[in-house]
PDB file of C-alpha atoms in Angstrom:
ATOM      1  CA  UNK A   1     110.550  89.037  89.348  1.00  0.00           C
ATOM      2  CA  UNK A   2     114.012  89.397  90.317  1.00  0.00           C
ATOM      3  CA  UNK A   3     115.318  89.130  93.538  1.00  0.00           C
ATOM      4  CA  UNK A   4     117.760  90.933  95.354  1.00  0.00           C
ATOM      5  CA  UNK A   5     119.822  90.585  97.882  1.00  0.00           C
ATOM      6  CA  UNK A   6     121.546  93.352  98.983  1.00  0.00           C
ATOM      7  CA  UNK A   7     120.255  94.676 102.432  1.00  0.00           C
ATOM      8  CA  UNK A   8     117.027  97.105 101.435  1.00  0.00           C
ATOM      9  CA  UNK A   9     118.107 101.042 102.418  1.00  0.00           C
ATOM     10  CA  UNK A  10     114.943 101.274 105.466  1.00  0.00           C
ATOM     11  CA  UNK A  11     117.821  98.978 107.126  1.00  0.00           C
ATOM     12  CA  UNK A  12     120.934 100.896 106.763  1.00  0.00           C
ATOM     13  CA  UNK A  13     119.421 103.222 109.867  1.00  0.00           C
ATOM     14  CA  UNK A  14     120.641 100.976 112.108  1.00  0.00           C
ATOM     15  CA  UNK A  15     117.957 100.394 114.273  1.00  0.00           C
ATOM     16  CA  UNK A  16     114.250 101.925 114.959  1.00  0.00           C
ATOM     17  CA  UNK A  17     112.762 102.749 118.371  1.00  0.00           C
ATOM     18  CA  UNK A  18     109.464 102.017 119.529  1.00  0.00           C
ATOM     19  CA  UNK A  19     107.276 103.562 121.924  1.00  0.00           C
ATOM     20  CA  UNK A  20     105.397 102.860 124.371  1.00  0.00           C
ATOM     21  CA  UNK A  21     101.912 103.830 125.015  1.00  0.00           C
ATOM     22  CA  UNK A  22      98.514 102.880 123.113  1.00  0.00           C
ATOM     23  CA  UNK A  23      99.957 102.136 119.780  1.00  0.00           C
ATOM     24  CA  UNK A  24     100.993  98.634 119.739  1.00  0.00           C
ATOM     25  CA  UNK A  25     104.268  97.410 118.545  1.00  0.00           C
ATOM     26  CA  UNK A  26     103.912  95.480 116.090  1.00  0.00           C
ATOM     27  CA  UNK A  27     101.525  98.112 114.210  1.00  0.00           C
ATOM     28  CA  UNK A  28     104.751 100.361 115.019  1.00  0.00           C
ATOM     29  CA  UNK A  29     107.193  97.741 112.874  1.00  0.00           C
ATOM     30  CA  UNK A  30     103.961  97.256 110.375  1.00  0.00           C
ATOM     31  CA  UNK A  31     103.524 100.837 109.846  1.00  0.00           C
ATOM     32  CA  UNK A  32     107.428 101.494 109.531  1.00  0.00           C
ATOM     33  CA  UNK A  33     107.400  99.061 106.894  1.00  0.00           C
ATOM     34  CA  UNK A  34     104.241 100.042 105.030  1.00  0.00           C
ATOM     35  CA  UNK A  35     105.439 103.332 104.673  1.00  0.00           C
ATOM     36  CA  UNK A  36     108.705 102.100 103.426  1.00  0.00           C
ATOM     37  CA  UNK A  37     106.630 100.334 100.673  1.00  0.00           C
ATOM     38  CA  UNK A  38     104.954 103.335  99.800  1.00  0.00           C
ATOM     39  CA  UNK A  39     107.815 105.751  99.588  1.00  0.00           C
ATOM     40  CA  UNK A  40     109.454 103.255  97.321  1.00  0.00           C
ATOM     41  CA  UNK A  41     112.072 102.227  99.490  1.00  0.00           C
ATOM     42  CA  UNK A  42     111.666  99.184  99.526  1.00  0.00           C
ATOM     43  CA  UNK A  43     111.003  97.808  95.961  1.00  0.00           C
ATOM     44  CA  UNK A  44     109.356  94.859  94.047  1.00  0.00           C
ATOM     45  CA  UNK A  45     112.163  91.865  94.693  1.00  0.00           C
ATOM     46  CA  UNK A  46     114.081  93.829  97.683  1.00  0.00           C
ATOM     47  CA  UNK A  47     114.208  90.650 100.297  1.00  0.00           C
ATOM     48  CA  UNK A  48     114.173  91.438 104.158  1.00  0.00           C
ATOM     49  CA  UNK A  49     116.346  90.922 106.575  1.00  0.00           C
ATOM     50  CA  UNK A  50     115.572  87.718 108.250  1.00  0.00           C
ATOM     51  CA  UNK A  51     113.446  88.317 111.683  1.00  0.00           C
ATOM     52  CA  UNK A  52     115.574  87.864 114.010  1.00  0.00           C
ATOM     53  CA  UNK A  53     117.711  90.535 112.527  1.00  0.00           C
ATOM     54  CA  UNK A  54     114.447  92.426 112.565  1.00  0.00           C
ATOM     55  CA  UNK A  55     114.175  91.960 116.233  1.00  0.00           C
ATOM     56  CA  UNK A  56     117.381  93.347 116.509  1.00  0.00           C
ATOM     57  CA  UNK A  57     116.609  96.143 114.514  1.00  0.00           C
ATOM     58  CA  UNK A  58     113.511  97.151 116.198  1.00  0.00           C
ATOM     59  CA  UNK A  59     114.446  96.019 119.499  1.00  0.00           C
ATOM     60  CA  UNK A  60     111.478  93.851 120.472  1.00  0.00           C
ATOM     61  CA  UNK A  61     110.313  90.023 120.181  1.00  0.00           C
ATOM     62  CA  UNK A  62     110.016  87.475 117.094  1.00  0.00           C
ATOM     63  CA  UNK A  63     106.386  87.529 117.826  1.00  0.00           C
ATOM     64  CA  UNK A  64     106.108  91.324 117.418  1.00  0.00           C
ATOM     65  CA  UNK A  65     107.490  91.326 114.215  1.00  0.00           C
ATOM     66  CA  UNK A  66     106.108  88.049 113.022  1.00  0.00           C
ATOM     67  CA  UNK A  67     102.827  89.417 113.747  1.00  0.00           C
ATOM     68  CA  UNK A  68     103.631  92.781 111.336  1.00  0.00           C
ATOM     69  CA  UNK A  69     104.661  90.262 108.808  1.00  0.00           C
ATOM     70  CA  UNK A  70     102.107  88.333 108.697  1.00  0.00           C
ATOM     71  CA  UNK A  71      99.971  91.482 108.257  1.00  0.00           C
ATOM     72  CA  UNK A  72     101.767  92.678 104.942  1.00  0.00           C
ATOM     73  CA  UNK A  73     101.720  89.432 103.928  1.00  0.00           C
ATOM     74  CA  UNK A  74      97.499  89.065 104.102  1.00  0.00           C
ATOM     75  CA  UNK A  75      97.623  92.471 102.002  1.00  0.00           C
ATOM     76  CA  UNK A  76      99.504  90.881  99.473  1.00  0.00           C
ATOM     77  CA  UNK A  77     102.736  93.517 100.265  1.00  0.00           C
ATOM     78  CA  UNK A  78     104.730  90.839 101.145  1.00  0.00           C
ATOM     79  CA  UNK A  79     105.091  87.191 100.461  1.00  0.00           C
ATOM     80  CA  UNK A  80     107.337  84.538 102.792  1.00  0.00           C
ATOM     81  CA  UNK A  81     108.987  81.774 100.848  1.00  0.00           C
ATOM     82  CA  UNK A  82     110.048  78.806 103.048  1.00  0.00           C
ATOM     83  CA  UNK A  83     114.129  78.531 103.237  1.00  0.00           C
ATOM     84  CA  UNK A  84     114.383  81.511 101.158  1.00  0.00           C
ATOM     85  CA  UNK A  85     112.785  84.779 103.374  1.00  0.00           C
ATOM     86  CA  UNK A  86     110.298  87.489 103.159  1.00  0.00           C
ATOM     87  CA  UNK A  87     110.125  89.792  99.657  1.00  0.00           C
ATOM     88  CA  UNK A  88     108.781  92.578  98.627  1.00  0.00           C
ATOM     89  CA  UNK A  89     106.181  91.546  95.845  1.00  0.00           C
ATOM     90  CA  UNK A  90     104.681  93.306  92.871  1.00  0.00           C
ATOM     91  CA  UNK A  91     101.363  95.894  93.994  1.00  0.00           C
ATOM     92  CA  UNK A  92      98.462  94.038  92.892  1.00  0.00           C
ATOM     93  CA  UNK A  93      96.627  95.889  89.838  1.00  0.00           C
ATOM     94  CA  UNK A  94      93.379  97.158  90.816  1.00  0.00           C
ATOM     95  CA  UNK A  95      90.786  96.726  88.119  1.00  0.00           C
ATOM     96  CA  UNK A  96      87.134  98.701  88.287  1.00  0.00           C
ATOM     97  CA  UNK A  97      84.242  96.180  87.485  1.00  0.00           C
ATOM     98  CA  UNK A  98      82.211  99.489  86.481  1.00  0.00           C
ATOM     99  CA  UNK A  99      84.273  99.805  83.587  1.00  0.00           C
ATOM    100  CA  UNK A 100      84.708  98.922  80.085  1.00  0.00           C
ATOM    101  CA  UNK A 101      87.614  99.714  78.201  1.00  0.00           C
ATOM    102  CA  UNK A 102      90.934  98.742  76.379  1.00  0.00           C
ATOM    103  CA  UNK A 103      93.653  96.432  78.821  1.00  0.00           C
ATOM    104  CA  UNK A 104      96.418  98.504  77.451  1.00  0.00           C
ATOM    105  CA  UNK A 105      95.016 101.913  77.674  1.00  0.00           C
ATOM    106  CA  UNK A 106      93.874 101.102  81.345  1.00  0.00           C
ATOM    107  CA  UNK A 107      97.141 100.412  82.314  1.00  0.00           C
ATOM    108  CA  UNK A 108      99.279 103.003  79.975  1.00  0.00           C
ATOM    109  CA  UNK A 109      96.452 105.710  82.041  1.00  0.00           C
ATOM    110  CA  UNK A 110      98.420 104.393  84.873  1.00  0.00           C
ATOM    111  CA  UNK A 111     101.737 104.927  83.849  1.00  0.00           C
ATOM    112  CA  UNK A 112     102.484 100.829  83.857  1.00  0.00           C
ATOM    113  CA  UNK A 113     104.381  99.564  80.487  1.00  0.00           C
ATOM    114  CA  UNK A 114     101.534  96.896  79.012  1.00  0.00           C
ATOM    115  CA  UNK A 115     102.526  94.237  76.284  1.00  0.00           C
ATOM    116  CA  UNK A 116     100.261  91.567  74.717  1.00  0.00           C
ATOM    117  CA  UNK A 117     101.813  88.293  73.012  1.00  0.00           C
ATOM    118  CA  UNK A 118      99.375  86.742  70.800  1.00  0.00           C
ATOM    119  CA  UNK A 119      99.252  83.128  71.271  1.00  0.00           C
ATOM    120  CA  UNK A 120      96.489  81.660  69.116  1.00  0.00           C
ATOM    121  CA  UNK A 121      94.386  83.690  66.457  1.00  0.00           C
ATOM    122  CA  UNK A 122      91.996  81.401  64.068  1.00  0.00           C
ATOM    123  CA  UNK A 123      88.514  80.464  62.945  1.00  0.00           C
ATOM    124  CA  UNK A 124      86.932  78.314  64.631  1.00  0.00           C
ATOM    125  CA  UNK A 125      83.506  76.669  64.530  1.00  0.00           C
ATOM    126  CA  UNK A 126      81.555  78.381  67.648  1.00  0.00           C
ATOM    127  CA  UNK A 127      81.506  75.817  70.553  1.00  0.00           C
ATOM    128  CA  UNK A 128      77.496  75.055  72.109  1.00  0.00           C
ATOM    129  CA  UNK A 129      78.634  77.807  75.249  1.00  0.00           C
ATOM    130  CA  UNK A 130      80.443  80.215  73.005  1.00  0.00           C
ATOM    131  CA  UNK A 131      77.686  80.142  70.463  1.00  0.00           C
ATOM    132  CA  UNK A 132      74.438  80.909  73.402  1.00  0.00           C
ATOM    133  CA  UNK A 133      76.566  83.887  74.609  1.00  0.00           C
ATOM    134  CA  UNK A 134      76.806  85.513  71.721  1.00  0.00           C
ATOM    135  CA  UNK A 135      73.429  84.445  70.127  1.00  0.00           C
ATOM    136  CA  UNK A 136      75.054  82.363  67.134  1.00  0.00           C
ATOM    137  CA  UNK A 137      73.697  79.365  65.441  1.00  0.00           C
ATOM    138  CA  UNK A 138      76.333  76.447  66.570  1.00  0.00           C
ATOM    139  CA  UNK A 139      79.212  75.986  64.813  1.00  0.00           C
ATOM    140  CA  UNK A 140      78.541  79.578  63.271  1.00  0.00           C
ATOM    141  CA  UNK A 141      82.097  80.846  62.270  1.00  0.00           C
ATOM    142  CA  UNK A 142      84.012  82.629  65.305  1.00  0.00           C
ATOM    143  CA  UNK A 143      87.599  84.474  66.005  1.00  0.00           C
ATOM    144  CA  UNK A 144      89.594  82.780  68.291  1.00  0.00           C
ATOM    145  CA  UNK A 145      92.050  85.185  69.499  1.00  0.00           C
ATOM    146  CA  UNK A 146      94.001  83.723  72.719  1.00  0.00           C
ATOM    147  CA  UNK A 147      96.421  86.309  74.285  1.00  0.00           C
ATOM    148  CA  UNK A 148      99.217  86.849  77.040  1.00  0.00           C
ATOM    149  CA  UNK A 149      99.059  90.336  78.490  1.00  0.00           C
ATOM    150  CA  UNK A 150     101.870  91.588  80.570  1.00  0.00           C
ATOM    151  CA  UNK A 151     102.960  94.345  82.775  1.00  0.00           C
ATOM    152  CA  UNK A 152     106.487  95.567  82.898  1.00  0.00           C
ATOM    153  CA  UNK A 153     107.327  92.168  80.823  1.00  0.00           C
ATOM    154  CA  UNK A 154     105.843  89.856  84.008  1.00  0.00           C
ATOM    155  CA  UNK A 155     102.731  87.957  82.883  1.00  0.00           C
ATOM    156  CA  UNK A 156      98.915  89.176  84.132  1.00  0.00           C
ATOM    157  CA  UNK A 157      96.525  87.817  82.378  1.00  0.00           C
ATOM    158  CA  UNK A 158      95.692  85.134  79.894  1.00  0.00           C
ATOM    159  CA  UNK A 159      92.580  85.362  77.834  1.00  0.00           C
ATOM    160  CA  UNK A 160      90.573  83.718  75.231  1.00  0.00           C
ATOM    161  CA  UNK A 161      88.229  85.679  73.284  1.00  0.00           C
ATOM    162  CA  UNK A 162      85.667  84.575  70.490  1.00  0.00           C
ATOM    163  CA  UNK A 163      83.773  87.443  68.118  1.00  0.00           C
ATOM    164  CA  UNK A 164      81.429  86.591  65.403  1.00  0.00           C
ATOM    165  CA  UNK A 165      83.724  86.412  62.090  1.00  0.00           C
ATOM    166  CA  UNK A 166      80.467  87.096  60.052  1.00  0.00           C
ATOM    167  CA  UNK A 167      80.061  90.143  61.358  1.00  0.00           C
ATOM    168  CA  UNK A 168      83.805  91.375  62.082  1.00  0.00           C
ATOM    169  CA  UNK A 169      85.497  90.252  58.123  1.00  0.00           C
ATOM    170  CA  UNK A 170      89.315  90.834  58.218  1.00  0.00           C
ATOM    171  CA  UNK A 171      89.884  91.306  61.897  1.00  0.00           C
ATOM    172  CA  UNK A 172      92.853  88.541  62.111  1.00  0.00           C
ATOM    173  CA  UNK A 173      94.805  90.897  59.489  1.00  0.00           C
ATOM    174  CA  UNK A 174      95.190  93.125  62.356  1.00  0.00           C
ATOM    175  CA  UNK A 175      98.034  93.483  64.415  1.00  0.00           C
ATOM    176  CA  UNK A 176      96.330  92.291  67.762  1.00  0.00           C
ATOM    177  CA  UNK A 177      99.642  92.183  69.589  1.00  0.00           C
ATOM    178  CA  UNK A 178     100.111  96.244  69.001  1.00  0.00           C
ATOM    179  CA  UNK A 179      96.558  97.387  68.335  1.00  0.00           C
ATOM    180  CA  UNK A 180      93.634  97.131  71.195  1.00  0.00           C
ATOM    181  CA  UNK A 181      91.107  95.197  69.886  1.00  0.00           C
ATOM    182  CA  UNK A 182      88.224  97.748  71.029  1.00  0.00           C
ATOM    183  CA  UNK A 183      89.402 100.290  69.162  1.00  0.00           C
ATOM    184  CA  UNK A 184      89.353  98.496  66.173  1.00  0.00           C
ATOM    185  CA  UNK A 185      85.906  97.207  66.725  1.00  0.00           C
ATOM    186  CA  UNK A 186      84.697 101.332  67.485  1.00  0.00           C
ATOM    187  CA  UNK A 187      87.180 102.739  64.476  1.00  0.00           C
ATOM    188  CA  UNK A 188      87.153 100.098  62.167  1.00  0.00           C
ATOM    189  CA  UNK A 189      83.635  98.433  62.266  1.00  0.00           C
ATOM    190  CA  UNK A 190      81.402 101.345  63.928  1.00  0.00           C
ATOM    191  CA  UNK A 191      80.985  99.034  67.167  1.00  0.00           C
ATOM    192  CA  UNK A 192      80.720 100.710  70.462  1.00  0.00           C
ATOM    193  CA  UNK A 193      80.768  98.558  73.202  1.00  0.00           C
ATOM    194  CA  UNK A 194      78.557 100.106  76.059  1.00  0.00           C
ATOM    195  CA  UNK A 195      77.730  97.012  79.187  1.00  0.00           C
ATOM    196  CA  UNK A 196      79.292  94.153  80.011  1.00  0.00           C
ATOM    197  CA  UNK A 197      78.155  90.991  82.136  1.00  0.00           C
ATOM    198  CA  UNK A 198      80.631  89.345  84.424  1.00  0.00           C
ATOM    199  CA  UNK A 199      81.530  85.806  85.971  1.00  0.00           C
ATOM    200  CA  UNK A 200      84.066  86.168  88.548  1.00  0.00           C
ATOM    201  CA  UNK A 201      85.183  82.823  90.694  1.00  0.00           C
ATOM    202  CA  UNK A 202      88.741  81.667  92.381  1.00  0.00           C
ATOM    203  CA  UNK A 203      90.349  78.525  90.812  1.00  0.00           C
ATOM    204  CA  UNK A 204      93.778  76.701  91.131  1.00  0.00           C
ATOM    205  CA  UNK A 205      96.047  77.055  88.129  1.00  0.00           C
ATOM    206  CA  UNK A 206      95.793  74.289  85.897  1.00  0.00           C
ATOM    207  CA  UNK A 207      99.352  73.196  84.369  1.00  0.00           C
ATOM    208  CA  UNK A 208      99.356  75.012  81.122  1.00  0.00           C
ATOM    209  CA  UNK A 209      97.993  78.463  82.456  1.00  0.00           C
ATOM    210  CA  UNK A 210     100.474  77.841  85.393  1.00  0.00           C
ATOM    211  CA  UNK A 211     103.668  77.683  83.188  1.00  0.00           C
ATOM    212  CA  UNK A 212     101.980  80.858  80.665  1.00  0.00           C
ATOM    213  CA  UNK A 213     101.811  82.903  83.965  1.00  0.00           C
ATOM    214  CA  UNK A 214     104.848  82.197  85.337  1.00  0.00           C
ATOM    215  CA  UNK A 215     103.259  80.397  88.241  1.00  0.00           C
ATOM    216  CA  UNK A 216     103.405  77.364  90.045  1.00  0.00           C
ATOM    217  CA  UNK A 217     100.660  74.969  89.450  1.00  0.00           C
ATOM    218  CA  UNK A 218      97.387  75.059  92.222  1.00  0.00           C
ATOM    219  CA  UNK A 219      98.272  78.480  92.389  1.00  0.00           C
ATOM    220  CA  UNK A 220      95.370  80.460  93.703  1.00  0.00           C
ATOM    221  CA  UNK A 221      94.181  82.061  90.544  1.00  0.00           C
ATOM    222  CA  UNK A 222      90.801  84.267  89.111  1.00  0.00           C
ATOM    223  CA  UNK A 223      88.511  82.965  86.365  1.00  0.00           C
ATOM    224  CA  UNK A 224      86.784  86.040  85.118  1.00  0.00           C
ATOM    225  CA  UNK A 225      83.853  85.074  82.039  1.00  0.00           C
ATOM    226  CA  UNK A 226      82.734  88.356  80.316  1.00  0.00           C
ATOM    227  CA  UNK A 227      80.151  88.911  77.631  1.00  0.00           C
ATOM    228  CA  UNK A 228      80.317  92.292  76.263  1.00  0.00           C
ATOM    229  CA  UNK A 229      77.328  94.294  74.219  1.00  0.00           C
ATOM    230  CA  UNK A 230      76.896  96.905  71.663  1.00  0.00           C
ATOM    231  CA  UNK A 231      74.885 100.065  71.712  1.00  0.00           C
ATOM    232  CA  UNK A 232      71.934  97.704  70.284  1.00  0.00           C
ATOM    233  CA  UNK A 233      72.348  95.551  73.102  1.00  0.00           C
ATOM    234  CA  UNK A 234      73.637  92.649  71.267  1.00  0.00           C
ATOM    235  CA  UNK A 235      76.350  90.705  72.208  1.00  0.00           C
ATOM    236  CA  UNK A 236      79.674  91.166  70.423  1.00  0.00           C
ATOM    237  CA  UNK A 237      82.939  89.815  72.682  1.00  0.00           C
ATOM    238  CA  UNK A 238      83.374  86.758  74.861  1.00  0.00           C
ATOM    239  CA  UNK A 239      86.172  86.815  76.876  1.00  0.00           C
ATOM    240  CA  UNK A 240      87.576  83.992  79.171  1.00  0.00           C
ATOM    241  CA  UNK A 241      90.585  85.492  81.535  1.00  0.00           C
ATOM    242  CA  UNK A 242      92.676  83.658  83.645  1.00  0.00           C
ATOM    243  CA  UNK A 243      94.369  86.186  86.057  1.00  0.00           C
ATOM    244  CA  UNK A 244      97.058  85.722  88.573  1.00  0.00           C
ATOM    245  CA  UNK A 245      96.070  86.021  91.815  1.00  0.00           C
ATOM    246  CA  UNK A 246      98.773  87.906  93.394  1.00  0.00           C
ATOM    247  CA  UNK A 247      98.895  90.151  91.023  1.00  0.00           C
ATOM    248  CA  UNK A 248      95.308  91.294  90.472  1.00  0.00           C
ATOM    249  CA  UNK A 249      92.240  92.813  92.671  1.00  0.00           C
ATOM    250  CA  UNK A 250      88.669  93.876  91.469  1.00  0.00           C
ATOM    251  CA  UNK A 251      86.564  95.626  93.056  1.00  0.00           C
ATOM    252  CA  UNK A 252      82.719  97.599  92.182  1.00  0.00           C
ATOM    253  CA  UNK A 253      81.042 100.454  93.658  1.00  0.00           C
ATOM    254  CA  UNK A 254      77.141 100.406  94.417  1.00  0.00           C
ATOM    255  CA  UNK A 255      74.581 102.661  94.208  1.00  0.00           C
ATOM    256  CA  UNK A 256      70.812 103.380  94.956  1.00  0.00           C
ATOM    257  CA  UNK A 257      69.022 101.972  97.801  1.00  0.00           C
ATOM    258  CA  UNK A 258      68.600  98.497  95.927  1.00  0.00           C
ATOM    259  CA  UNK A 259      72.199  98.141  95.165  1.00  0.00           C
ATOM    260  CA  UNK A 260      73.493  94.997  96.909  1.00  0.00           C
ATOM    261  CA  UNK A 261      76.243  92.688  96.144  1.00  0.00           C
ATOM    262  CA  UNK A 262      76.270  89.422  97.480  1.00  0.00           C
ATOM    263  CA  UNK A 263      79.314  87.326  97.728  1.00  0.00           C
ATOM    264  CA  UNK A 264      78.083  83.946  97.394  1.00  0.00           C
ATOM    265  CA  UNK A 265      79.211  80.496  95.449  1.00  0.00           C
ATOM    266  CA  UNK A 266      79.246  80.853  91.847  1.00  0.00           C
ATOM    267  CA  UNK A 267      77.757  84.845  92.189  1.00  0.00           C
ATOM    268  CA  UNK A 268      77.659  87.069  89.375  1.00  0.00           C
ATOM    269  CA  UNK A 269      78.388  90.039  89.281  1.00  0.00           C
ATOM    270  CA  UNK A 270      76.688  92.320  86.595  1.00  0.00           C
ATOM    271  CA  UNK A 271      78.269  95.547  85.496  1.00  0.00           C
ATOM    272  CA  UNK A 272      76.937  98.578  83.540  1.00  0.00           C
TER     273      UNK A 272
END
């Protein structure tokens, strides 16, 4: 992400006043800022003034506005870079657990400009793990597809996904870099996928993930595991994700009177 310099236009007012009364101030400097964000005023890469210019600008302490900072900056609005200052960072992507569908459709739906770069795609002897999730003999025949998806050119995600090759012949011919995968599997080989179960769990970025995402290494980062199944209720996709952390939140809605989700060590979360 590009930064920039130049002095964002919420700061060309001047200065703000803040009022007294029951609204405290630094919600005042927070809020003036937040709505900033969401007007678009401020921008991805837009870096703040420094805070004591702030102070000046709002006309009240360095803990007031430290204090609004450090709010934007736990919802992931902000981010503060030692000897460099406070930018505006990228919206993380929401993603709904409760559904199953194409990467580049989801985000095209939301007006965002998806790419994929296609790192690996082979055959490959299924691995012991690979070859219980999708109920294969080991060392049964299996894509390996390994892809780099993007958003407005900025690395997201980086997955590795394994299919039967048995039962999908030809699939590598396919552009996969241009073509979403499960829309070939529905057009080309009558496969609907219908459920999905997910693994969701923080990790650090290891050093090759790190430098494909455009992070630095230890970077707080999600591991997401994902079988997918057919209308028959037999597996057909496992998927291995590594997704930034900054740029990326999940979330699931329950229902019924026995829906409960529990976040716990090594949980799983099961989606349908």
């Amino acid at each position: 992400m590009a930064r920039v310099t130049t002095r964002p236009d919420p700061f060309r007012e001047g200065h703000v006043e803040l009022t007294t009364g029951p609204v405290p101030l630094h919600y005042q400097v927070y809020r003036h800022l937040r709505d900033a964000l969401a007007a678009g005023r401020l921008r991805p890469g837009d870096r703040l003034p420094g805070e004591r210019e702030l102070c000046d600008f709002y006309g009240c302490s360095l803990v007031t506005v430290r204090r609004a900072l450090d709010e934007l900056a736990r919802e992931r609005r902000l981010v503060r870079e030692r000897g460099r200052g406070t930018f505006v960072t990228e919206p993380p992507l929401d993603r709904n657990l409760a559904l199953l569908g194409s990467f580049t459709e989801e985000m095209r739906a939301r007006g965002l400009d998806p790419s994929t770069r296609v790192l690996a795609a082979a055959r490959e002897p299924a691995p012991r793990a690979i070859a219980d999730a999708l109920r294969l003999d080991e060392g049964a025949d299996t894509y390996l597809l390994e892809r780099l998806r993007l958003v407005g050119g900025n690395p997201l995600l980086l997955e590795e996904v394994h299919l039967s090759a048995d039962r999908f012949p030809g699939l590598l011919d396919f552009d996969l870099a241009n073509e979403s995968l499960y829309e070939l599997l529905s057009q080309r080989y009558g496969v609907r996928l219908e459920h999905a179960q997910e693994t969701i769990e923080p990790i650090a970025l290891p050093t090759r993930e790190a430098e494909l995402l455009d992070q630095r290494r230890g970077r707080p980062a999600l591991l997401v595991e994902l079988v997918a199944f057919d209308q028959d209720d037999d597996p057909v996709e496992h998927c291995r994700s590594v997704v930034r952390g900054d740029r990326a939140r999940y979330h699931v809605r329950a229902r019924g009177a026995r829906a409960e989700l529990l976040v716990l060590p090594n949980a799983e979360i099961t989606t349908h």
